[in-house]
Amino acid sequence: MSQTSEDRSQTRGNWTAALGEAAERNLPFSKLLPGTQPAYVASWIYVFGVLTLVCLALIIATGVVLTIFGPSWWHTSLAGHYINSLHFWSVQLFFLFMVVHLWGKFWMAAWRGGRARTWITGGLAFVVSIIAGLTGYLLQTNLDSQWIAFEAKDGLNATGVGAVFNVANLGQILMFHVFLLPAVIAAVVLGHVLWVRLRGVVPPIDAAAIEAARSEGASR
Amino acid sequence: MSTNAQRDIETRPWSGPTRHYDIVKEGVIALIVVTMLVLLLAARFGSPDVPALTFKGWATADPADFVTTAAGELAGTTESAGYGGPYNKGGDGQNLGPLRPAKTIGVTIPVDPANDFVITPLRTQNQPAQVERALEKWSKASTGQQSSWAKAYTDAIADPKGANGDPSKVSGRGFGPVPELSNALLAMAQSGALDGILDAPGRFYSTDNTKQILFMGDGGYLDAAGTKYHLQGNQWGMINETGNYPGQQWLIPVSFWYQLPIFNSNAESGLAATLTANGDIVILSIVGLLALLFLLLPFIPGLRSIPRLIPIHRLIWRSYYRKGKR
């Protein structure tokens, strides 16, 4: 007991200790990796969040290979073209699963009960992913890239964004696509997943009435 | 049941019935299934890769369009020359009411089409004596004289009763060195020398393709390729790509607005004309506002109640509701 008091006095004002204690208190492993879920987590719609994360992992893995060999490699190598195709289809499925996940969460009103941050980070992940998708198309260094650069510049220039984000500058777009945007997406998705674990999966609309009826039935 | 009880159950850790759920196993199975699916899709369909257009290809396939465009750059009549910010001061850019972001921010990526696309590339190489003389004559002339020569030449090319779009049929005088310069650039492009020079004349490294994209876009060659592959803005081009591939379907909320007739009007005055001329800034402002509404949905009364009013959640949680009834 006296040791605990001593520990407390030693760690008072210690940011590291405070952060560690807060993490242990709010996100214990039983919350991060639970073996059970509320009974209502029983629908295929819940799978789409995991499917989106899996696609993100595949995008990163194939993107790392494309990064190692450079942006032009896939035009001249069969293996490179196949890796590019894996990256391409991972992206297509990523957006498909993410859109289904988003719609599912919308119809669940999944922002209820202090889960607005989870909704906002999920929405931000979608918006930033769209920008990442655009930069990926610009990086293909083919006719699609030329066309998209020529067309997209007008919208961005009209709003003033083009002054700092130049879709015709391949070097700039490369840095955005392989570093800046993935870093933002990774941070946003990490926050999103941690908030899901922290707050738990949102209970169904009208769950209170059902649980009250259940308790009443059990007490009879 | 009171709203307070519902709010309570939503905010507190769940204390009702639970079920076995293995997130890690679900993730591993999902990884295996999706990986297999991606491997199959990539093997069966590949990915689109229509080679990039080149200046050599343009100058060879459509020399008349290339020469006309080069002359237009010298005349200052092309889209790039009259673009405005962030490239030059040739135009004011689009506006949203009193807001003119491109003009306000000014020139941050300087592009001078006449010099950057025509004169400087010609000077990077040894030219025949007549081209050297043409370059000297151009550089010694006043801006007004340069413009007068180039405009006379582009007018002569466009004259439906004369050359009718074919520079080789232009006759007459008063064009100064413009035909010589345009044709010299054509020869340079046809040899392949112009590809690779535009972005960084006299420098070793370059990672910026702004000048190539702008110059190529000023002609009809890129535009024709866009039409051929259904990539034009009013053909849902924003979400299309070359070949039979899904494209960027996630841009539908942006592309949708470009299909509306009011943003594709031929009107010369009125609201439709204003919206067409300023389509990009208006559409992107609308999309930006919608994105904000989407992100802040949990705080917007009415919109956040839609899921309660349209009971699709009854389908999602049907087994829970069914068991609750029992």
PDB file of N, CA, C and O in Angstrom, chain B residues 154-219:
ATOM      1  N   THR B 154      -3.018  32.710 -87.588  1.00  0.00           N
ATOM      2  CA  THR B 154      -4.071  31.797 -87.095  1.00  0.00           C
ATOM      3  C   THR B 154      -5.405  32.105 -87.782  1.00  0.00           C
ATOM      4  O   THR B 154      -6.180  31.196 -88.084  1.00  0.00           O
ATOM      5  N   ASP B 155      -5.657  33.392 -88.078  1.00  0.00           N
ATOM      6  CA  ASP B 155      -6.886  33.758 -88.807  1.00  0.00           C
ATOM      7  C   ASP B 155      -6.861  33.170 -90.214  1.00  0.00           C
ATOM      8  O   ASP B 155      -7.879  32.663 -90.714  1.00  0.00           O
ATOM      9  N   ALA B 156      -5.693  33.241 -90.843  1.00  0.00           N
ATOM     10  CA  ALA B 156      -5.571  32.722 -92.213  1.00  0.00           C
ATOM     11  C   ALA B 156      -5.769  31.203 -92.240  1.00  0.00           C
ATOM     12  O   ALA B 156      -6.396  30.652 -93.148  1.00  0.00           O
ATOM     13  N   ILE B 157      -5.255  30.530 -91.202  1.00  0.00           N
ATOM     14  CA  ILE B 157      -5.438  29.063 -91.143  1.00  0.00           C
ATOM     15  C   ILE B 157      -6.926  28.736 -90.979  1.00  0.00           C
ATOM     16  O   ILE B 157      -7.459  27.817 -91.615  1.00  0.00           O
ATOM     17  N   ALA B 158      -7.601  29.521 -90.143  1.00  0.00           N
ATOM     18  CA  ALA B 158      -9.012  29.216 -89.837  1.00  0.00           C
ATOM     19  C   ALA B 158      -9.971  29.669 -90.934  1.00  0.00           C
ATOM     20  O   ALA B 158     -11.135  29.239 -90.937  1.00  0.00           O
ATOM     21  N   ASP B 159      -9.523  30.515 -91.864  1.00  0.00           N
ATOM     22  CA  ASP B 159     -10.406  31.090 -92.886  1.00  0.00           C
ATOM     23  C   ASP B 159     -11.119  29.992 -93.688  1.00  0.00           C
ATOM     24  O   ASP B 159     -10.487  29.232 -94.430  1.00  0.00           O
ATOM     25  N   PRO B 160     -12.448  29.879 -93.541  1.00  0.00           N
ATOM     26  CA  PRO B 160     -13.160  28.798 -94.244  1.00  0.00           C
ATOM     27  C   PRO B 160     -13.110  28.918 -95.762  1.00  0.00           C
ATOM     28  O   PRO B 160     -13.268  27.927 -96.475  1.00  0.00           O
ATOM     29  N   LYS B 161     -12.884  30.161 -96.253  1.00  0.00           N
ATOM     30  CA  LYS B 161     -12.799  30.325 -97.713  1.00  0.00           C
ATOM     31  C   LYS B 161     -11.367  30.178 -98.217  1.00  0.00           C
ATOM     32  O   LYS B 161     -11.118  30.270 -99.414  1.00  0.00           O
ATOM     33  N   GLY B 162     -10.444  29.998 -97.295  1.00  0.00           N
ATOM     34  CA  GLY B 162      -9.040  29.879 -97.675  1.00  0.00           C
ATOM     35  C   GLY B 162      -8.464  28.534 -97.269  1.00  0.00           C
ATOM     36  O   GLY B 162      -8.871  27.484 -97.780  1.00  0.00           O
ATOM     37  N   ALA B 163      -7.582  28.569 -96.278  1.00  0.00           N
ATOM     38  CA  ALA B 163      -6.886  27.345 -95.858  1.00  0.00           C
ATOM     39  C   ALA B 163      -7.827  26.364 -95.171  1.00  0.00           C
ATOM     40  O   ALA B 163      -7.588  25.152 -95.179  1.00  0.00           O
ATOM     41  N   ASN B 164      -8.856  26.900 -94.544  1.00  0.00           N
ATOM     42  CA  ASN B 164      -9.877  26.060 -93.887  1.00  0.00           C
ATOM     43  C   ASN B 164      -9.278  25.019 -92.929  1.00  0.00           C
ATOM     44  O   ASN B 164      -9.596  23.836 -92.988  1.00  0.00           O
ATOM     45  N   GLY B 165      -8.374  25.479 -92.102  1.00  0.00           N
ATOM     46  CA  GLY B 165      -7.798  24.603 -91.076  1.00  0.00           C
ATOM     47  C   GLY B 165      -6.514  23.900 -91.468  1.00  0.00           C
ATOM     48  O   GLY B 165      -5.929  23.201 -90.638  1.00  0.00           O
ATOM     49  N   ASP B 166      -6.075  24.086 -92.701  1.00  0.00           N
ATOM     50  CA  ASP B 166      -4.853  23.401 -93.145  1.00  0.00           C
ATOM     51  C   ASP B 166      -3.732  24.431 -93.346  1.00  0.00           C
ATOM     52  O   ASP B 166      -3.723  25.158 -94.348  1.00  0.00           O
ATOM     53  N   PRO B 167      -2.770  24.495 -92.420  1.00  0.00           N
ATOM     54  CA  PRO B 167      -1.706  25.512 -92.521  1.00  0.00           C
ATOM     55  C   PRO B 167      -0.916  25.438 -93.828  1.00  0.00           C
ATOM     56  O   PRO B 167      -0.401  26.449 -94.296  1.00  0.00           O
ATOM     57  N   SER B 168      -0.826  24.254 -94.432  1.00  0.00           N
ATOM     58  CA  SER B 168      -0.030  24.137 -95.659  1.00  0.00           C
ATOM     59  C   SER B 168      -0.686  24.865 -96.837  1.00  0.00           C
ATOM     60  O   SER B 168      -0.058  25.104 -97.862  1.00  0.00           O
ATOM     61  N   LYS B 169      -1.964  25.223 -96.689  1.00  0.00           N
ATOM     62  CA  LYS B 169      -2.668  25.916 -97.780  1.00  0.00           C
ATOM     63  C   LYS B 169      -2.761  27.416 -97.548  1.00  0.00           C
ATOM     64  O   LYS B 169      -3.453  28.123 -98.288  1.00  0.00           O
ATOM     65  N   VAL B 170      -2.092  27.889 -96.511  1.00  0.00           N
ATOM     66  CA  VAL B 170      -2.147  29.326 -96.226  1.00  0.00           C
ATOM     67  C   VAL B 170      -1.301  30.076 -97.253  1.00  0.00           C
ATOM     68  O   VAL B 170      -0.172  29.689 -97.547  1.00  0.00           O
ATOM     69  N   SER B 171      -1.891  31.113 -97.817  1.00  0.00           N
ATOM     70  CA  SER B 171      -1.130  31.951 -98.739  1.00  0.00           C
ATOM     71  C   SER B 171      -1.197  33.385 -98.248  1.00  0.00           C
ATOM     72  O   SER B 171      -1.952  33.709 -97.343  1.00  0.00           O
ATOM     73  N   GLY B 172      -0.411  34.233 -98.842  1.00  0.00           N
ATOM     74  CA  GLY B 172      -0.442  35.637 -98.448  1.00  0.00           C
ATOM     75  C   GLY B 172       0.764  36.000 -97.606  1.00  0.00           C
ATOM     76  O   GLY B 172       1.676  35.188 -97.379  1.00  0.00           O
ATOM     77  N   ARG B 173       0.766  37.241 -97.120  1.00  0.00           N
ATOM     78  CA  ARG B 173       1.912  37.741 -96.377  1.00  0.00           C
ATOM     79  C   ARG B 173       1.431  38.364 -95.066  1.00  0.00           C
ATOM     80  O   ARG B 173       0.253  38.356 -94.783  1.00  0.00           O
ATOM     81  N   GLY B 174       2.363  38.880 -94.343  1.00  0.00           N
ATOM     82  CA  GLY B 174       2.019  39.581 -93.113  1.00  0.00           C
ATOM     83  C   GLY B 174       2.043  38.703 -91.883  1.00  0.00           C
ATOM     84  O   GLY B 174       1.516  39.066 -90.835  1.00  0.00           O
ATOM     85  N   PHE B 175       2.663  37.521 -92.029  1.00  0.00           N
ATOM     86  CA  PHE B 175       2.706  36.604 -90.889  1.00  0.00           C
ATOM     87  C   PHE B 175       4.058  36.621 -90.180  1.00  0.00           C
ATOM     88  O   PHE B 175       4.243  35.902 -89.197  1.00  0.00           O
ATOM     89  N   GLY B 176       5.004  37.432 -90.709  1.00  0.00           N
ATOM     90  CA  GLY B 176       6.327  37.488 -90.090  1.00  0.00           C
ATOM     91  C   GLY B 176       6.971  36.109 -90.012  1.00  0.00           C
ATOM     92  O   GLY B 176       6.802  35.273 -90.913  1.00  0.00           O
ATOM     93  N   PRO B 177       7.675  35.828 -88.888  1.00  0.00           N
ATOM     94  CA  PRO B 177       8.377  34.532 -88.768  1.00  0.00           C
ATOM     95  C   PRO B 177       7.491  33.416 -88.230  1.00  0.00           C
ATOM     96  O   PRO B 177       7.985  32.315 -87.988  1.00  0.00           O
ATOM     97  N   VAL B 178       6.195  33.694 -88.030  1.00  0.00           N
ATOM     98  CA  VAL B 178       5.333  32.722 -87.344  1.00  0.00           C
ATOM     99  C   VAL B 178       5.227  31.377 -88.083  1.00  0.00           C
ATOM    100  O   VAL B 178       5.381  30.316 -87.466  1.00  0.00           O
ATOM    101  N   PRO B 179       4.985  31.370 -89.420  1.00  0.00           N
ATOM    102  CA  PRO B 179       4.920  30.066 -90.107  1.00  0.00           C
ATOM    103  C   PRO B 179       6.230  29.288 -89.973  1.00  0.00           C
ATOM    104  O   PRO B 179       6.212  28.072 -89.751  1.00  0.00           O
ATOM    105  N   GLU B 180       7.346  29.999 -90.083  1.00  0.00           N
ATOM    106  CA  GLU B 180       8.655  29.340 -89.966  1.00  0.00           C
ATOM    107  C   GLU B 180       8.833  28.704 -88.589  1.00  0.00           C
ATOM    108  O   GLU B 180       9.247  27.544 -88.443  1.00  0.00           O
ATOM    109  N   LEU B 181       8.469  29.461 -87.554  1.00  0.00           N
ATOM    110  CA  LEU B 181       8.619  28.965 -86.185  1.00  0.00           C
ATOM    111  C   LEU B 181       7.679  27.783 -85.918  1.00  0.00           C
ATOM    112  O   LEU B 181       8.082  26.778 -85.316  1.00  0.00           O
ATOM    113  N   SER B 182       6.453  27.896 -86.371  1.00  0.00           N
ATOM    114  CA  SER B 182       5.474  26.820 -86.131  1.00  0.00           C
ATOM    115  C   SER B 182       5.901  25.544 -86.835  1.00  0.00           C
ATOM    116  O   SER B 182       5.803  24.443 -86.274  1.00  0.00           O
ATOM    117  N   ASN B 183       6.365  25.697 -88.063  1.00  0.00           N
ATOM    118  CA  ASN B 183       6.792  24.507 -88.811  1.00  0.00           C
ATOM    119  C   ASN B 183       8.082  23.914 -88.251  1.00  0.00           C
ATOM    120  O   ASN B 183       8.277  22.694 -88.305  1.00  0.00           O
ATOM    121  N   ALA B 184       8.945  24.778 -87.735  1.00  0.00           N
ATOM    122  CA  ALA B 184      10.185  24.266 -87.111  1.00  0.00           C
ATOM    123  C   ALA B 184       9.836  23.454 -85.876  1.00  0.00           C
ATOM    124  O   ALA B 184      10.433  22.395 -85.616  1.00  0.00           O
ATOM    125  N   LEU B 185       8.840  23.921 -85.117  1.00  0.00           N
ATOM    126  CA  LEU B 185       8.425  23.163 -83.923  1.00  0.00           C
ATOM    127  C   LEU B 185       7.777  21.838 -84.337  1.00  0.00           C
ATOM    128  O   LEU B 185       7.962  20.813 -83.682  1.00  0.00           O
ATOM    129  N   LEU B 186       7.050  21.889 -85.466  1.00  0.00           N
ATOM    130  CA  LEU B 186       6.441  20.657 -85.986  1.00  0.00           C
ATOM    131  C   LEU B 186       7.525  19.632 -86.324  1.00  0.00           C
ATOM    132  O   LEU B 186       7.429  18.463 -85.942  1.00  0.00           O
ATOM    133  N   ALA B 187       8.564  20.097 -87.003  1.00  0.00           N
ATOM    134  CA  ALA B 187       9.665  19.187 -87.384  1.00  0.00           C
ATOM    135  C   ALA B 187      10.332  18.620 -86.137  1.00  0.00           C
ATOM    136  O   ALA B 187      10.660  17.423 -86.067  1.00  0.00           O
ATOM    137  N   MET B 188      10.496  19.483 -85.150  1.00  0.00           N
ATOM    138  CA  MET B 188      11.137  19.053 -83.905  1.00  0.00           C
ATOM    139  C   MET B 188      10.270  17.990 -83.208  1.00  0.00           C
ATOM    140  O   MET B 188      10.778  16.975 -82.712  1.00  0.00           O
ATOM    141  N   ALA B 189       8.954  18.244 -83.168  1.00  0.00           N
ATOM    142  CA  ALA B 189       8.043  17.295 -82.523  1.00  0.00           C
ATOM    143  C   ALA B 189       8.004  15.982 -83.292  1.00  0.00           C
ATOM    144  O   ALA B 189       8.017  14.899 -82.694  1.00  0.00           O
ATOM    145  N   GLN B 190       7.979  16.067 -84.646  1.00  0.00           N
ATOM    146  CA  GLN B 190       7.915  14.835 -85.458  1.00  0.00           C
ATOM    147  C   GLN B 190       9.159  13.974 -85.285  1.00  0.00           C
ATOM    148  O   GLN B 190       9.100  12.757 -85.408  1.00  0.00           O
ATOM    149  N   SER B 191      10.288  14.630 -84.981  1.00  0.00           N
ATOM    150  CA  SER B 191      11.518  13.858 -84.767  1.00  0.00           C
ATOM    151  C   SER B 191      11.548  13.218 -83.380  1.00  0.00           C
ATOM    152  O   SER B 191      12.400  12.376 -83.091  1.00  0.00           O
ATOM    153  N   GLY B 192      10.643  13.644 -82.500  1.00  0.00           N
ATOM    154  CA  GLY B 192      10.614  13.116 -81.128  1.00  0.00           C
ATOM    155  C   GLY B 192      11.386  13.979 -80.146  1.00  0.00           C
ATOM    156  O   GLY B 192      11.419  13.695 -78.948  1.00  0.00           O
ATOM    157  N   ALA B 193      12.020  15.044 -80.679  1.00  0.00           N
ATOM    158  CA  ALA B 193      12.885  15.857 -79.817  1.00  0.00           C
ATOM    159  C   ALA B 193      12.103  16.706 -78.815  1.00  0.00           C
ATOM    160  O   ALA B 193      12.635  17.076 -77.764  1.00  0.00           O
ATOM    161  N   LEU B 194      10.843  17.026 -79.143  1.00  0.00           N
ATOM    162  CA  LEU B 194      10.080  17.913 -78.245  1.00  0.00           C
ATOM    163  C   LEU B 194       9.656  17.178 -76.956  1.00  0.00           C
ATOM    164  O   LEU B 194       9.569  17.799 -75.892  1.00  0.00           O
ATOM    165  N   ASP B 195       9.434  15.866 -77.085  1.00  0.00           N
ATOM    166  CA  ASP B 195       9.091  15.085 -75.882  1.00  0.00           C
ATOM    167  C   ASP B 195      10.315  15.081 -74.968  1.00  0.00           C
ATOM    168  O   ASP B 195      11.386  14.678 -75.357  1.00  0.00           O
ATOM    169  N   GLY B 196      10.154  15.508 -73.794  1.00  0.00           N
ATOM    170  CA  GLY B 196      11.289  15.498 -72.863  1.00  0.00           C
ATOM    171  C   GLY B 196      11.995  16.827 -72.754  1.00  0.00           C
ATOM    172  O   GLY B 196      12.821  17.015 -71.867  1.00  0.00           O
ATOM    173  N   ILE B 197      11.703  17.757 -73.673  1.00  0.00           N
ATOM    174  CA  ILE B 197      12.361  19.074 -73.603  1.00  0.00           C
ATOM    175  C   ILE B 197      11.466  20.100 -72.928  1.00  0.00           C
ATOM    176  O   ILE B 197      11.922  20.964 -72.195  1.00  0.00           O
ATOM    177  N   LEU B 198      10.174  19.958 -73.144  1.00  0.00           N
ATOM    178  CA  LEU B 198       9.234  20.986 -72.659  1.00  0.00           C
ATOM    179  C   LEU B 198       9.305  21.234 -71.153  1.00  0.00           C
ATOM    180  O   LEU B 198       9.227  22.358 -70.693  1.00  0.00           O
ATOM    181  N   ASP B 199       9.431  20.139 -70.386  1.00  0.00           N
ATOM    182  CA  ASP B 199       9.331  20.310 -68.940  1.00  0.00           C
ATOM    183  C   ASP B 199      10.565  20.931 -68.318  1.00  0.00           C
ATOM    184  O   ASP B 199      10.449  21.649 -67.325  1.00  0.00           O
ATOM    185  N   ALA B 200      11.741  20.653 -68.860  1.00  0.00           N
ATOM    186  CA  ALA B 200      12.946  21.182 -68.218  1.00  0.00           C
ATOM    187  C   ALA B 200      14.011  21.513 -69.249  1.00  0.00           C
ATOM    188  O   ALA B 200      15.078  20.898 -69.273  1.00  0.00           O
ATOM    189  N   PRO B 201      13.767  22.489 -70.118  1.00  0.00           N
ATOM    190  CA  PRO B 201      14.756  22.812 -71.148  1.00  0.00           C
ATOM    191  C   PRO B 201      16.076  23.253 -70.511  1.00  0.00           C
ATOM    192  O   PRO B 201      16.089  24.160 -69.679  1.00  0.00           O
ATOM    193  N   GLY B 202      17.159  22.578 -70.892  1.00  0.00           N
ATOM    194  CA  GLY B 202      18.483  22.961 -70.395  1.00  0.00           C
ATOM    195  C   GLY B 202      18.793  22.439 -69.005  1.00  0.00           C
ATOM    196  O   GLY B 202      19.851  22.729 -68.452  1.00  0.00           O
ATOM    197  N   ARG B 203      17.873  21.656 -68.433  1.00  0.00           N
ATOM    198  CA  ARG B 203      18.121  21.107 -67.094  1.00  0.00           C
ATOM    199  C   ARG B 203      18.103  19.580 -67.158  1.00  0.00           C
ATOM    200  O   ARG B 203      17.507  18.993 -68.060  1.00  0.00           O
ATOM    201  N   PHE B 204      18.768  18.952 -66.183  1.00  0.00           N
ATOM    202  CA  PHE B 204      18.889  17.497 -66.196  1.00  0.00           C
ATOM    203  C   PHE B 204      17.637  16.818 -65.635  1.00  0.00           C
ATOM    204  O   PHE B 204      17.078  15.920 -66.240  1.00  0.00           O
ATOM    205  N   TYR B 205      17.221  17.268 -64.453  1.00  0.00           N
ATOM    206  CA  TYR B 205      16.092  16.611 -63.780  1.00  0.00           C
ATOM    207  C   TYR B 205      14.783  17.343 -64.022  1.00  0.00           C
ATOM    208  O   TYR B 205      14.750  18.568 -64.131  1.00  0.00           O
ATOM    209  N   SER B 206      13.730  16.563 -64.053  1.00  0.00           N
ATOM    210  CA  SER B 206      12.398  17.163 -64.048  1.00  0.00           C
ATOM    211  C   SER B 206      11.384  16.168 -63.515  1.00  0.00           C
ATOM    212  O   SER B 206      11.447  14.979 -63.819  1.00  0.00           O
ATOM    213  N   THR B 207      10.502  16.655 -62.691  1.00  0.00           N
ATOM    214  CA  THR B 207       9.419  15.789 -62.208  1.00  0.00           C
ATOM    215  C   THR B 207       8.071  16.465 -62.439  1.00  0.00           C
ATOM    216  O   THR B 207       7.060  16.011 -61.946  1.00  0.00           O
ATOM    217  N   ASP B 208       8.110  17.578 -63.183  1.00  0.00           N
ATOM    218  CA  ASP B 208       6.898  18.387 -63.350  1.00  0.00           C
ATOM    219  C   ASP B 208       6.462  18.384 -64.816  1.00  0.00           C
ATOM    220  O   ASP B 208       7.226  18.791 -65.695  1.00  0.00           O
ATOM    221  N   ASN B 209       5.246  17.912 -65.079  1.00  0.00           N
ATOM    222  CA  ASN B 209       4.765  17.800 -66.463  1.00  0.00           C
ATOM    223  C   ASN B 209       3.700  18.845 -66.807  1.00  0.00           C
ATOM    224  O   ASN B 209       2.955  18.664 -67.776  1.00  0.00           O
ATOM    225  N   THR B 210       3.649  19.903 -66.037  1.00  0.00           N
ATOM    226  CA  THR B 210       2.592  20.902 -66.232  1.00  0.00           C
ATOM    227  C   THR B 210       2.582  21.444 -67.663  1.00  0.00           C
ATOM    228  O   THR B 210       1.528  21.532 -68.297  1.00  0.00           O
ATOM    229  N   LYS B 211       3.768  21.792 -68.175  1.00  0.00           N
ATOM    230  CA  LYS B 211       3.809  22.426 -69.504  1.00  0.00           C
ATOM    231  C   LYS B 211       3.386  21.460 -70.619  1.00  0.00           C
ATOM    232  O   LYS B 211       2.660  21.853 -71.536  1.00  0.00           O
ATOM    233  N   GLN B 212       3.814  20.195 -70.500  1.00  0.00           N
ATOM    234  CA  GLN B 212       3.382  19.215 -71.524  1.00  0.00           C
ATOM    235  C   GLN B 212       1.866  19.056 -71.517  1.00  0.00           C
ATOM    236  O   GLN B 212       1.231  19.003 -72.567  1.00  0.00           O
ATOM    237  N   ILE B 213       1.320  18.937 -70.304  1.00  0.00           N
ATOM    238  CA  ILE B 213      -0.132  18.713 -70.184  1.00  0.00           C
ATOM    239  C   ILE B 213      -0.888  19.910 -70.768  1.00  0.00           C
ATOM    240  O   ILE B 213      -1.860  19.743 -71.522  1.00  0.00           O
ATOM    241  N   LEU B 214      -0.433  21.119 -70.442  1.00  0.00           N
ATOM    242  CA  LEU B 214      -1.148  22.315 -70.925  1.00  0.00           C
ATOM    243  C   LEU B 214      -1.045  22.444 -72.443  1.00  0.00           C
ATOM    244  O   LEU B 214      -2.036  22.719 -73.120  1.00  0.00           O
ATOM    245  N   PHE B 215       0.155  22.260 -72.973  1.00  0.00           N
ATOM    246  CA  PHE B 215       0.353  22.412 -74.419  1.00  0.00           C
ATOM    247  C   PHE B 215      -0.457  21.364 -75.173  1.00  0.00           C
ATOM    248  O   PHE B 215      -1.185  21.672 -76.123  1.00  0.00           O
ATOM    249  N   MET B 216      -0.370  20.119 -74.721  1.00  0.00           N
ATOM    250  CA  MET B 216      -1.102  19.063 -75.422  1.00  0.00           C
ATOM    251  C   MET B 216      -2.618  19.304 -75.341  1.00  0.00           C
ATOM    252  O   MET B 216      -3.345  19.060 -76.294  1.00  0.00           O
ATOM    253  N   GLY B 217      -3.057  19.819 -74.210  1.00  0.00           N
ATOM    254  CA  GLY B 217      -4.487  20.075 -74.038  1.00  0.00           C
ATOM    255  C   GLY B 217      -4.995  21.231 -74.881  1.00  0.00           C
ATOM    256  O   GLY B 217      -6.203  21.331 -75.138  1.00  0.00           O
ATOM    257  N   ASP B 218      -4.091  22.096 -75.327  1.00  0.00           N
ATOM    258  CA  ASP B 218      -4.514  23.228 -76.161  1.00  0.00           C
ATOM    259  C   ASP B 218      -4.932  22.783 -77.562  1.00  0.00           C
ATOM    260  O   ASP B 218      -5.673  23.483 -78.247  1.00  0.00           O
ATOM    261  N   GLY B 219      -4.418  21.647 -78.014  1.00  0.00           N
ATOM    262  CA  GLY B 219      -4.753  21.160 -79.354  1.00  0.00           C
ATOM    263  C   GLY B 219      -5.963  20.239 -79.331  1.00  0.00           C
ATOM    264  O   GLY B 219      -6.635  20.089 -78.308  1.00  0.00           O
TER     265      GLY B 219
END
